[in-house]
Short mmCIF file of C-alpha atoms in Angstrom, two decimals:
data_model
loop_
_atom_site.label_atom_id
_atom_site.label_comp_id
_atom_site.label_asym_id
_atom_site.label_seq_id
_atom_site.Cartn_x
_atom_site.Cartn_y
_atom_site.Cartn_z
CA UNK A 397 91.71 23.18 39.60
CA UNK A 398 93.90 22.55 36.59
CA UNK A 399 92.82 20.92 33.28
CA UNK A 400 94.83 17.71 34.09
CA UNK A 401 92.55 17.15 37.09
CA UNK A 402 89.65 16.26 34.54
CA UNK A 403 91.62 13.44 33.00
CA UNK A 404 90.18 9.81 33.55
CA UNK A 405 92.28 6.77 32.38
CA UNK A 406 94.04 8.77 29.65
CA UNK A 407 91.00 10.74 28.26
CA UNK A 408 90.81 14.54 28.77
CA UNK A 409 87.16 15.45 29.85
CA UNK A 410 87.37 18.88 28.48
CA UNK A 411 88.31 17.67 24.95
CA UNK A 412 85.50 15.13 25.20
CA UNK A 413 82.97 17.75 25.96
CA UNK A 414 84.16 19.86 23.10
CA UNK A 415 83.77 17.04 20.75
CA UNK A 416 80.20 16.34 22.10
CA UNK A 417 79.40 19.96 21.49
CA UNK A 418 80.55 19.73 17.83
CA UNK A 419 78.60 16.41 17.35
CA UNK A 420 75.47 17.99 18.80
CA UNK A 421 75.79 20.96 16.46
CA UNK A 422 75.99 18.68 13.45
CA UNK A 423 72.95 16.80 14.56
CA UNK A 424 70.96 20.02 14.88
CA UNK A 425 71.99 21.01 11.26
CA UNK A 426 70.85 17.60 10.01
CA UNK A 427 67.51 17.89 11.94
CA UNK A 428 66.89 21.43 10.49
CA UNK A 429 67.62 20.12 6.91
CA UNK A 430 65.23 17.17 7.29
CA UNK A 431 62.45 19.38 8.58
CA UNK A 432 62.80 21.56 5.58
CA UNK A 433 62.75 18.56 3.29
CA UNK A 434 59.61 17.13 4.75
CA UNK A 435 57.88 20.41 4.69
CA UNK A 436 58.65 20.78 0.93
CA UNK A 437 57.59 17.25 0.30
CA UNK A 438 54.19 17.79 2.09
CA UNK A 439 53.72 20.87 0.00
CA UNK A 440 54.33 18.99 -3.27
CA UNK A 441 51.81 16.37 -2.14
CA UNK A 442 49.28 18.94 -1.22
CA UNK A 443 49.62 20.51 -4.71
CA UNK A 444 49.12 17.08 -6.26
CA UNK A 445 45.96 16.44 -4.26
CA UNK A 446 44.56 19.71 -5.36
CA UNK A 447 45.23 18.87 -9.06
CA UNK A 448 43.41 15.58 -8.60
CA UNK A 449 40.44 17.17 -6.88
CA UNK A 450 40.24 19.73 -9.69
CA UNK A 451 39.31 16.85 -12.13
CA UNK A 452 42.63 15.54 -13.30
CA UNK A 453 43.15 12.02 -14.56
CA UNK A 454 46.36 9.97 -13.64
CA UNK A 455 48.48 9.00 -16.67
CA UNK A 456 51.42 6.68 -16.51
CA UNK A 457 53.33 8.60 -19.13
CA UNK A 458 53.42 12.04 -17.41
CA UNK A 459 55.33 11.41 -14.20
CA UNK A 460 58.55 13.41 -13.43
CA UNK A 461 61.02 13.27 -10.69
CA UNK A 462 62.91 16.14 -8.99
CA UNK A 463 66.43 16.13 -7.76
CA UNK A 464 65.72 15.01 -4.31
CA UNK A 465 63.90 11.88 -5.52
CA UNK A 466 60.35 13.00 -4.83
CA UNK A 467 57.96 11.96 -7.61
CA UNK A 468 55.59 14.54 -8.86
CA UNK A 469 53.07 14.87 -11.64
CA UNK A 470 53.28 18.31 -13.31
CA UNK A 471 52.40 17.65 -17.04
CA UNK A 472 49.13 17.35 -18.72
CA UNK A 473 47.27 14.47 -20.16
CA UNK A 474 45.79 14.12 -23.72
CA UNK A 475 42.90 16.44 -22.74
CA UNK A 476 45.08 18.98 -21.03
CA UNK A 477 44.37 17.74 -17.48
CA UNK A 478 46.84 17.90 -14.74
CA UNK A 479 48.38 14.58 -13.68
CA UNK A 480 49.51 13.58 -10.07
CA UNK A 481 51.13 10.37 -9.02
CA UNK A 482 51.90 11.48 -5.43
CA UNK A 483 48.38 10.64 -4.15
CA UNK A 484 48.92 8.30 -1.10
CA UNK A 485 45.77 6.31 -1.79
CA UNK A 486 46.95 5.52 -5.38
CA UNK A 487 50.47 4.47 -4.22
CA UNK A 488 49.46 0.75 -3.85
CA UNK A 489 47.79 0.72 -7.27
CA UNK A 490 50.91 2.13 -8.73
CA UNK A 491 52.98 -0.78 -7.35
CA UNK A 492 50.36 -3.23 -8.49
CA UNK A 493 50.25 -1.87 -12.02
CA UNK A 494 54.22 -2.03 -12.07
CA UNK A 495 54.20 -5.60 -11.07
CA UNK A 496 51.81 -6.46 -13.88
CA UNK A 497 53.57 -4.36 -16.38
CA UNK A 498 56.92 -6.03 -15.49
CA UNK A 499 55.41 -9.51 -15.93
CA UNK A 500 54.13 -8.50 -19.39
CA UNK A 501 57.69 -7.35 -20.20
CA UNK A 502 59.07 -10.67 -18.93
CA UNK A 503 56.79 -12.65 -21.18
CA UNK A 504 57.68 -10.52 -24.19
CA UNK A 505 61.36 -10.62 -23.58
CA UNK A 506 61.77 -14.39 -22.39
CA UNK A 507 58.81 -16.49 -23.37
CA UNK A 508 57.94 -15.05 -26.79
CA UNK A 509 61.51 -15.45 -28.20
CA UNK A 510 61.59 -19.07 -26.90
CA UNK A 511 58.37 -19.78 -28.84
CA UNK A 512 59.89 -18.20 -32.10
CA UNK A 513 63.11 -20.28 -31.86
CA UNK A 514 61.16 -23.50 -30.96
CA UNK A 515 59.26 -23.02 -34.20
CA UNK A 516 62.62 -23.24 -36.04
CA UNK A 517 63.67 -26.52 -34.21
CA UNK A 518 60.59 -28.79 -34.39
CA UNK A 519 56.85 -28.48 -34.56
CA UNK A 520 56.37 -30.62 -31.51
CA UNK A 521 58.73 -28.57 -29.50
CA UNK A 522 56.90 -25.44 -30.67
CA UNK A 523 53.64 -26.74 -29.57
CA UNK A 524 54.94 -27.73 -26.18
CA UNK A 525 56.40 -24.23 -25.72
CA UNK A 526 53.14 -22.63 -26.75
CA UNK A 527 51.47 -24.54 -23.93
CA UNK A 528 54.15 -23.08 -21.67
CA UNK A 529 53.48 -19.70 -23.11
CA UNK A 530 49.72 -20.03 -22.55
CA UNK A 531 50.40 -21.08 -18.87
CA UNK A 532 52.40 -17.80 -18.42
CA UNK A 533 49.62 -15.71 -19.94
CA UNK A 534 47.15 -17.48 -17.53
CA UNK A 535 49.40 -16.57 -14.65
CA UNK A 536 49.47 -12.95 -15.92
CA UNK A 537 45.72 -12.87 -15.55
CA UNK A 538 46.08 -14.45 -12.08
CA UNK A 539 48.49 -11.70 -10.99
CA UNK A 540 46.26 -9.00 -12.43
CA UNK A 541 43.42 -10.24 -10.25
CA UNK A 542 45.63 -10.92 -7.25
CA UNK A 543 47.10 -7.38 -6.99
CA UNK A 544 43.49 -6.01 -6.82
CA UNK A 545 42.09 -8.53 -4.44
CA UNK A 546 42.30 -9.66 -0.83
CA UNK A 547 43.97 -12.93 -0.25
CA UNK A 548 41.34 -15.72 -0.59
CA UNK A 549 41.31 -19.10 1.08
CA UNK A 550 43.52 -21.43 -0.95
CA UNK A 551 40.79 -24.11 -0.72
CA UNK A 552 38.04 -21.82 -2.03
CA UNK A 553 36.50 -22.35 -5.52
CA UNK A 554 37.63 -18.97 -6.63
CA UNK A 555 41.29 -19.76 -6.00
CA UNK A 556 40.95 -23.19 -7.71
CA UNK A 557 39.30 -21.29 -10.73
CA UNK A 558 42.23 -18.91 -10.94
CA UNK A 559 44.70 -21.86 -11.13
CA UNK A 560 42.69 -24.09 -13.58
CA UNK A 561 43.99 -22.48 -16.88
CA UNK A 562 47.55 -22.84 -15.68
CA UNK A 563 47.09 -26.57 -14.67
CA UNK A 564 45.38 -27.40 -17.91
CA UNK A 565 48.36 -26.23 -19.89
CA UNK A 566 50.83 -28.14 -17.51
CA UNK A 567 48.75 -31.24 -18.14
CA UNK A 568 48.89 -30.68 -21.85
CA UNK A 569 52.72 -30.53 -21.66
CA UNK A 570 53.00 -33.82 -19.92
CA UNK A 571 50.48 -35.52 -22.33
CA UNK A 572 52.37 -34.24 -25.37
CA UNK A 573 55.69 -35.48 -23.98
CA UNK A 574 54.22 -39.01 -23.36
CA UNK A 575 52.83 -38.95 -26.91
CA UNK A 576 56.26 -38.25 -28.42
CA UNK A 577 58.63 -40.45 -26.65
CA UNK A 578 60.24 -41.69 -29.80
CA UNK A 579 61.02 -38.10 -31.03
CA UNK A 580 64.44 -36.97 -31.70
CA UNK A 581 63.74 -33.98 -29.53
CA UNK A 582 62.39 -35.91 -26.62
CA UNK A 583 64.99 -34.33 -24.24
CA UNK A 584 63.50 -30.86 -25.18
CA UNK A 585 60.09 -32.06 -24.23
CA UNK A 586 61.33 -33.50 -21.02
CA UNK A 587 63.09 -30.37 -19.99
CA UNK A 588 59.86 -28.42 -20.38
CA UNK A 589 57.89 -31.03 -18.62
CA UNK A 590 60.27 -31.17 -15.56
CA UNK A 591 60.35 -27.29 -15.35
CA UNK A 592 56.68 -26.56 -15.94
CA UNK A 593 55.62 -26.97 -12.26
CA UNK A 594 57.60 -23.66 -11.67
CA UNK A 595 54.18 -21.93 -11.69
CA UNK A 596 53.49 -23.18 -8.22
CA UNK A 597 55.46 -20.37 -6.96
CA UNK A 598 52.25 -18.37 -6.62
CA UNK A 599 50.97 -20.86 -3.90
CA UNK A 600 53.97 -20.92 -1.68
CA UNK A 601 55.72 -18.71 0.89
CA UNK A 602 59.23 -19.25 -0.64
CA UNK A 603 58.64 -18.67 -4.39
CA UNK A 604 62.22 -18.00 -5.19
CA UNK A 605 63.45 -21.38 -3.91
CA UNK A 606 60.46 -23.07 -5.68
CA UNK A 607 61.72 -21.79 -9.09
CA UNK A 608 65.29 -22.75 -8.26
CA UNK A 609 64.23 -26.40 -7.49
CA UNK A 610 62.38 -26.87 -10.81
CA UNK A 611 65.29 -25.19 -12.75
CA UNK A 612 67.51 -27.78 -11.29
CA UNK A 613 65.03 -30.63 -12.30
CA UNK A 614 64.97 -29.23 -15.92
CA UNK A 615 68.74 -28.77 -16.05
CA UNK A 616 69.29 -32.55 -16.05
CA UNK A 617 67.68 -32.66 -19.45
CA UNK A 618 69.10 -29.47 -20.78
CA UNK A 619 72.62 -30.93 -20.09
CA UNK A 620 71.65 -33.90 -22.23
CA UNK A 621 70.49 -31.60 -24.98
CA UNK A 622 73.91 -29.89 -24.96
CA UNK A 623 75.65 -33.22 -24.99
CA UNK A 624 73.68 -34.53 -27.96
CA UNK A 625 73.08 -31.44 -29.99
CA UNK A 626 76.23 -29.25 -29.37
CA UNK A 627 77.95 -30.31 -32.64
CA UNK A 628 74.94 -30.89 -34.77
CA UNK A 629 72.28 -28.28 -33.93
CA UNK A 630 73.33 -24.83 -32.84
CA UNK A 631 69.79 -23.74 -32.43
CA UNK A 632 69.19 -26.33 -29.75
CA UNK A 633 72.12 -24.89 -27.84
CA UNK A 634 70.68 -21.35 -28.14
CA UNK A 635 67.34 -22.85 -27.11
CA UNK A 636 68.89 -24.13 -23.87
CA UNK A 637 70.25 -20.79 -23.02
CA UNK A 638 66.97 -19.05 -23.60
CA UNK A 639 65.11 -21.64 -21.54
CA UNK A 640 67.38 -21.50 -18.57
CA UNK A 641 67.47 -17.69 -18.67
CA UNK A 642 63.65 -17.75 -18.40
CA UNK A 643 64.11 -19.27 -14.94
CA UNK A 644 66.69 -16.67 -13.85
CA UNK A 645 64.67 -13.75 -14.98
CA UNK A 646 61.58 -15.07 -13.43
CA UNK A 647 63.39 -15.44 -10.06
CA UNK A 648 64.59 -11.76 -10.36
CA UNK A 649 60.98 -10.68 -11.06
CA UNK A 650 59.54 -12.70 -8.15
CA UNK A 651 62.25 -11.49 -5.73
CA UNK A 652 61.39 -7.87 -6.77
CA UNK A 653 57.63 -7.96 -6.59
CA UNK A 654 56.49 -11.29 -4.72
CA UNK A 655 59.25 -12.08 -2.28
CA UNK A 656 57.10 -14.10 0.11
CA UNK A 657 54.29 -15.12 -2.23
CA UNK A 658 51.91 -13.25 -4.51
CA UNK A 659 51.40 -9.68 -3.44
CA UNK A 660 47.76 -9.55 -2.50
CA UNK A 661 46.04 -6.35 -1.75
CA UNK A 662 44.70 -7.08 1.69
CA UNK A 663 44.45 -3.45 2.69
CA UNK A 664 41.90 -2.20 0.03
CA UNK A 665 41.37 -5.05 -2.33
CA UNK A 666 38.07 -6.48 -3.55
CA UNK A 667 36.68 -10.06 -3.39
CA UNK A 668 38.98 -12.29 -5.46
CA UNK A 669 36.15 -13.99 -7.38
CA UNK A 670 34.79 -10.64 -8.46
CA UNK A 671 38.00 -9.28 -9.67
CA UNK A 672 38.85 -12.73 -11.34
CA UNK A 673 35.70 -12.59 -13.37
CA UNK A 674 36.41 -8.96 -14.48
CA UNK A 675 39.93 -9.91 -15.56
CA UNK A 676 38.74 -12.98 -17.42
CA UNK A 677 36.19 -10.93 -19.33
CA UNK A 678 38.78 -8.34 -20.15
CA UNK A 679 41.19 -10.99 -21.44
CA UNK A 680 38.45 -12.67 -23.55
CA UNK A 681 37.48 -9.33 -25.10
CA UNK A 682 40.98 -8.22 -25.69
CA UNK A 683 41.22 -9.81 -29.12
CA UNK A 684 37.80 -8.24 -30.23
CA UNK A 685 38.66 -4.62 -29.04
CA UNK A 686 41.98 -2.95 -28.09
CA UNK A 687 42.51 -2.55 -24.47
CA UNK A 688 42.96 0.89 -22.85
CA UNK A 689 46.56 1.35 -21.70
CA UNK A 690 46.32 4.79 -20.25
CA UNK A 691 45.56 3.48 -16.79
CA UNK A 692 42.36 5.60 -16.51
CA UNK A 693 39.97 4.31 -13.81
CA UNK A 694 36.51 3.50 -14.83
CA UNK A 695 33.91 5.94 -13.46
CA UNK A 696 31.57 4.85 -10.79
CA UNK A 697 33.91 2.69 -8.85
CA UNK A 698 34.14 -1.14 -8.86
CA UNK A 699 31.00 -3.20 -9.39
CA UNK A 700 29.20 -4.50 -6.31
CA UNK A 701 30.03 -7.98 -5.02
CA UNK A 702 27.75 -10.76 -6.30
CA UNK A 703 24.61 -11.71 -4.08
CA UNK A 704 24.94 -14.68 -1.77
CA UNK A 705 23.93 -18.07 -3.23
CA UNK A 706 20.25 -19.13 -2.82
CA UNK A 707 19.31 -21.62 -0.22
CA UNK A 708 19.25 -25.34 -1.13
CA UNK A 709 16.01 -26.48 -2.85
CA UNK A 710 15.97 -29.45 -0.52
CA UNK A 711 15.67 -27.35 2.69
CA UNK A 712 12.33 -25.85 3.82
CA UNK A 713 11.95 -22.37 5.10
CA UNK A 714 11.39 -23.61 8.68
CA UNK A 715 14.61 -25.51 8.62
CA UNK A 716 16.49 -22.38 7.52
CA UNK A 717 15.00 -20.34 10.30
CA UNK A 718 15.98 -23.05 12.86
CA UNK A 719 19.54 -23.05 11.60
CA UNK A 720 19.79 -19.25 11.90
CA UNK A 721 18.40 -19.11 15.32
CA UNK A 722 20.45 -22.14 16.50
CA UNK A 723 23.87 -22.21 18.13
CA UNK A 724 25.47 -23.27 21.28
CA UNK A 725 23.03 -21.09 23.37
CA UNK A 726 20.02 -22.93 21.81
CA UNK A 727 21.57 -26.26 22.74
CA UNK A 728 22.04 -25.41 26.35
CA UNK A 729 18.46 -23.94 26.41
CA UNK A 730 17.13 -27.27 25.35
CA UNK A 731 19.26 -29.20 27.97
CA UNK A 732 18.03 -26.94 30.74
CA UNK A 733 14.45 -27.91 30.12
CA UNK A 734 14.86 -31.02 32.13
CA UNK A 735 11.87 -33.39 31.89
CA UNK A 736 9.89 -30.89 29.76
CA UNK A 737 12.22 -31.58 26.91
CA UNK A 738 9.96 -34.57 25.86
CA UNK A 739 6.73 -32.57 25.77
CA UNK A 740 7.32 -31.48 22.11
CA UNK A 741 7.55 -35.04 20.94
CA UNK A 742 4.64 -36.59 19.12
CA UNK A 743 3.18 -39.83 20.18
CA UNK A 744 3.82 -42.63 17.66
CA UNK A 745 0.56 -44.46 16.77
CA UNK A 746 0.57 -48.25 16.35
CA UNK A 747 -0.23 -47.79 12.73
CA UNK A 748 3.03 -46.00 12.33
CA UNK A 749 5.18 -48.34 14.18
CA UNK A 750 7.32 -50.56 11.74
CA UNK A 751 7.78 -53.45 14.01
CA UNK A 752 3.93 -53.83 14.34
CA UNK A 753 3.21 -52.93 10.67
CA UNK A 754 5.51 -54.85 8.23
CA UNK A 755 3.94 -52.90 5.25
CA UNK A 756 5.89 -49.80 6.31
CA UNK A 757 9.16 -51.65 6.04
CA UNK A 758 8.47 -52.46 2.43
CA UNK A 759 7.44 -49.05 1.53
CA UNK A 760 10.74 -47.47 2.73
CA UNK A 761 9.54 -44.22 3.95
CA UNK A 762 12.06 -41.37 3.45
CA UNK A 763 12.70 -38.75 6.13
CA UNK A 764 11.72 -35.17 5.34
CA UNK A 765 15.11 -34.02 6.63
CA UNK A 766 17.63 -33.10 4.02
CA UNK A 767 20.91 -35.00 4.17
CA UNK A 768 23.81 -32.80 5.05
CA UNK A 769 25.86 -31.79 2.08
CA UNK A 770 29.08 -33.70 1.51
CA UNK A 771 32.22 -32.07 2.83
CA UNK A 772 34.20 -30.63 0.02
CA UNK A 773 37.54 -32.22 -0.59
CA UNK A 774 40.55 -30.11 0.07
CA UNK A 775 41.95 -29.18 -3.32
CA UNK A 776 45.61 -29.85 -4.19
CA UNK A 777 46.11 -26.28 -5.56
CA UNK A 778 49.03 -26.48 -7.85
CA UNK A 779 50.20 -29.92 -6.90
CA UNK A 780 50.06 -31.40 -10.37
CA UNK A 781 49.72 -35.10 -11.06
CA UNK A 782 52.98 -36.07 -12.91
CA UNK A 783 52.59 -38.44 -15.82
CA UNK A 784 53.80 -42.11 -15.47
CA UNK A 785 57.50 -42.57 -16.17
CA UNK A 786 59.46 -45.81 -16.98
CA UNK A 787 62.73 -45.19 -18.63
CA UNK A 788 66.35 -46.08 -18.47
CA UNK A 789 68.63 -43.10 -17.70
CA UNK A 790 72.33 -44.06 -18.06
CA UNK A 791 72.50 -47.26 -15.97
CA UNK A 792 69.48 -46.41 -13.69
CA UNK A 793 65.84 -47.32 -14.32
CA UNK A 794 63.13 -44.95 -13.20
CA UNK A 795 59.53 -46.16 -12.56
CA UNK A 796 57.47 -43.47 -11.12
CA UNK A 797 53.87 -42.17 -10.81
CA UNK A 798 52.05 -45.29 -11.95
CA UNK A 799 48.46 -45.78 -10.40
CA UNK A 800 46.12 -48.70 -10.57
CA UNK A 801 47.89 -50.61 -13.36
CA UNK A 802 46.00 -53.55 -14.52
CA UNK A 803 49.05 -55.25 -16.10
CA UNK A 804 52.45 -55.81 -14.35
CA UNK A 805 55.34 -53.47 -15.32
CA UNK A 806 58.09 -55.72 -16.57
CA UNK A 807 61.74 -54.52 -17.12
CA UNK A 808 64.68 -56.52 -18.20
CA UNK A 809 67.79 -55.48 -16.24
CA UNK A 810 71.60 -55.97 -16.46
CA UNK A 811 74.05 -56.60 -13.65
CA UNK A 812 75.43 -52.91 -13.64
CA UNK A 813 71.94 -51.33 -13.57
CA UNK A 814 69.86 -50.06 -10.58
CA UNK A 815 66.16 -49.56 -10.28
CA UNK A 816 64.29 -46.66 -8.52
CA UNK A 817 60.59 -47.14 -7.96
CA UNK A 818 58.85 -44.10 -6.51
CA UNK A 819 55.38 -42.76 -5.82
CA UNK A 820 53.44 -45.61 -7.35
CA UNK A 821 50.02 -46.79 -6.23
CA UNK A 822 48.43 -50.26 -6.62
CA UNK A 823 51.06 -51.47 -9.13
CA UNK A 824 53.00 -54.66 -9.58
CA UNK A 825 56.54 -54.32 -10.76
CA UNK A 826 58.57 -57.29 -12.02
CA UNK A 827 62.37 -57.10 -12.47
CA UNK A 828 63.89 -59.78 -14.60
CA UNK A 829 67.54 -60.55 -14.43
CA UNK A 830 70.27 -59.82 -11.88
CA UNK A 831 70.27 -56.19 -10.86
CA UNK A 832 72.71 -54.09 -8.88
CA UNK A 833 70.25 -52.44 -6.34
CA UNK A 834 66.63 -51.64 -5.96
CA UNK A 835 65.11 -48.66 -4.16
CA UNK A 836 61.37 -48.47 -3.47
CA UNK A 837 60.24 -45.09 -2.12
CA UNK A 838 56.84 -43.67 -1.10
CA UNK A 839 54.58 -46.23 -2.70
CA UNK A 840 51.18 -47.57 -1.63
CA UNK A 841 49.81 -51.05 -2.22
CA UNK A 842 52.58 -51.89 -4.54
CA UNK A 843 54.21 -55.26 -5.12
CA UNK A 844 57.76 -56.13 -6.25
CA UNK A 845 58.98 -59.42 -7.82
CA UNK A 846 62.70 -59.72 -8.49
CA UNK A 847 64.98 -62.44 -9.46
CA UNK A 848 68.18 -61.49 -7.58
CA UNK A 849 70.16 -58.32 -6.49
CA UNK A 850 73.79 -57.78 -5.76
CA UNK A 851 73.37 -55.07 -3.14
CA UNK A 852 69.74 -55.77 -1.94
CA UNK A 853 66.53 -53.85 -1.66
CA UNK A 854 65.82 -50.57 0.14
CA UNK A 855 62.20 -49.81 1.16
CA UNK A 856 61.49 -46.26 2.38
CA UNK A 857 58.16 -44.67 3.50
CA UNK A 858 56.07 -47.41 1.92
CA UNK A 859 52.55 -48.52 2.98
CA UNK A 860 51.12 -52.02 2.41
CA UNK A 861 53.97 -53.32 0.13
CA UNK A 862 54.91 -56.82 -0.94
CA UNK A 863 58.26 -58.17 -1.99
CA UNK A 864 59.01 -61.61 -3.44
CA UNK A 865 62.54 -62.85 -4.06
CA UNK A 866 62.87 -65.62 -6.66
CA UNK A 867 66.66 -66.27 -6.19
CA UNK A 868 68.93 -64.47 -3.74
CA UNK A 869 70.00 -61.17 -2.32
CA UNK A 870 72.22 -60.15 0.57
CA UNK A 871 69.97 -57.78 2.58
CA UNK A 872 66.62 -55.86 2.73
CA UNK A 873 66.51 -52.50 4.53
CA UNK A 874 63.10 -51.15 5.61
CA UNK A 875 62.72 -47.58 6.94
CA UNK A 876 59.62 -45.69 8.03
CA UNK A 877 57.29 -48.22 6.45
CA UNK A 878 54.04 -49.85 7.55
CA UNK A 879 52.22 -53.25 6.68
CA UNK A 880 54.58 -55.11 4.46
CA UNK A 881 54.95 -58.73 3.49
CA UNK A 882 58.31 -60.27 2.27
CA UNK A 883 58.53 -63.69 0.71
CA UNK A 884 61.99 -65.20 0.61
CA UNK A 885 63.11 -68.07 -1.51
CA UNK A 886 65.26 -71.02 -0.24
CA UNK A 887 68.37 -69.28 -1.64
CA UNK A 888 67.61 -66.03 0.12
CA UNK A 889 67.04 -67.33 3.66
CA UNK A 890 70.51 -66.04 4.65
CA UNK A 891 69.51 -62.52 3.77
CA UNK A 892 69.86 -59.83 6.46
CA UNK A 893 66.77 -57.68 7.26
CA UNK A 894 67.31 -54.24 8.77
CA UNK A 895 64.22 -52.38 10.07
CA UNK A 896 63.79 -48.78 11.62
CA UNK A 897 60.73 -46.87 12.50
CA UNK A 898 58.51 -49.59 10.85
CA UNK A 899 55.62 -51.70 11.94
CA UNK A 900 53.43 -54.58 10.78
CA UNK A 901 56.32 -56.31 8.84
CA UNK A 902 56.02 -60.08 8.26
CA UNK A 903 58.56 -62.37 6.74
CA UNK A 904 57.36 -65.55 4.78
CA UNK A 905 59.85 -68.43 4.43
CA UNK A 906 59.36 -71.69 2.53
CA UNK A 907 60.07 -73.89 5.63
CA UNK A 908 56.64 -75.42 6.02
CA UNK A 909 55.71 -78.93 5.05
CA UNK A 910 55.90 -79.44 1.25
CA UNK A 911 57.60 -76.08 0.91
CA UNK A 912 54.74 -74.09 2.23
CA UNK A 913 55.30 -70.48 3.38
CA UNK A 914 55.56 -69.94 7.06
CA UNK A 915 54.81 -66.33 8.20
CA UNK A 916 57.06 -64.83 10.90
CA UNK A 917 56.29 -61.38 12.25
CA UNK A 918 59.27 -59.15 12.96
CA UNK A 919 59.52 -57.97 16.46
CA UNK A 920 58.40 -54.44 17.33
CA UNK A 921 58.55 -54.31 21.11
CA UNK A 922 62.01 -54.17 22.73
CA UNK A 923 63.12 -54.04 26.25
CA UNK A 924 66.11 -51.71 27.15
CA UNK A 925 67.97 -52.17 30.40
CA UNK A 926 71.14 -50.98 31.86
CA UNK A 927 73.35 -53.91 33.20
CA UNK A 928 76.55 -52.78 34.99
CA UNK A 929 76.41 -49.40 33.21
CA UNK A 930 75.93 -50.77 29.76
CA UNK A 931 72.67 -50.72 27.73
CA UNK A 932 71.17 -54.08 26.83
CA UNK A 933 68.27 -54.69 24.48
CA UNK A 934 66.14 -57.66 24.28
CA UNK A 935 62.94 -58.62 22.38
CA UNK A 936 59.84 -58.52 24.42
CA UNK A 937 57.99 -61.87 24.14
CA UNK A 938 54.41 -62.44 25.05
CA UNK A 939 54.00 -65.77 27.00
CA UNK A 940 50.67 -67.18 26.08
#
């Protein structure tokens, strides 16, 4: 049989077999090389473990690396002790320490220069940036505790305690901004205030996008700084560059060490509350005594977890035992008793019956049973309460975050201006003058009184709202809203009202006797039918 007989569709099988043999030989060479590399690596790790057992202490300054990229510890510490960083059990701690170390470097290279430059611009700007710096230092303590702890419940008191110092500084930034609205450097304060919620990256699964969102919010004000101070104050231009670089470098750090949220140590970490207390004590004592930067672990291991809380003083010992021995099994056991379930009940004497002894009703006897403790409210973690805002930006009014205002918020508008009302609660807003357009978004129990509008009013995701039109407007659009009342004037009866995904909307028109308002509910039930292949929709009417 000739060699050509082994050809299939233009391929020579003999040549293919030779090429397969060559490829197999190369794979064998690679396998032999990898086996030798792995054996040498295990030998190095074994030597490192021997050094640690012999009494060596790890040191962050005595780590070397060989040509193949295997990290080994072959130098001595201050006391001549051998050092090894190849110990598998310490690998996680090394990563944790590196994350903390890099965050310290981030603060030194990005936050501290911003504080120094702010002092040269204005004392108020300096104080605001100092609050920002304190929030970063509080977040450093949080990260220190997190990398040594198991992930806690975000509704737990320990987690809230860890976030409290950060939130306090964020609130201080907002308060300082509101107190200095007439300041020349108000855009600087606004930029910091809009960007300060970036600390919420530690509570979300996508921290990088969170930082990007708040950078975009702050950039609106940094652009205004560049516009107003570019030719008059070069330091403000440099300040903007430092401030925006802070966001970019923080994103790079988070992307490297906390890609999907804070890097908790679920494998071998301690209780978060215990570690947080330890870190807080170390931070408070850092100013009194220099901290040890050698990374030497404390002898004796970590302290034991705190004891469980004592039982409530309002509960008796018998009740505690009953609760411990209870459960679903005890419930079914009681139900299975049948008629015998009432044998344990005490007979109520006539002297103890309130309907036959009126004196007992006056005395108001209190049961021995302790009332169940109130359910704790779910905390808002890092969802900060933004300060109220009422300002004109360009030709657009912003009215946001007002709650329980006793006096109406009155604004004078021009024909080319628009108004945005968002996230207000229990507030009355009055718009005087003819306005271009009005948007009401995510409000609750809010009322709007306006003279007239060119484009109309848009109501989006509002609950229990009220709108009163004094003059005229072309249309009102209502989307995803509930329980609203709209009062039209005689001049606005021709207005068009568009609704979608809304319920409980009532229109009041001055068509009654003596100009009284007549309430007309908007239809919510519709009938859809196909007539000759075409969809027809009619309002469903209840015949009473």
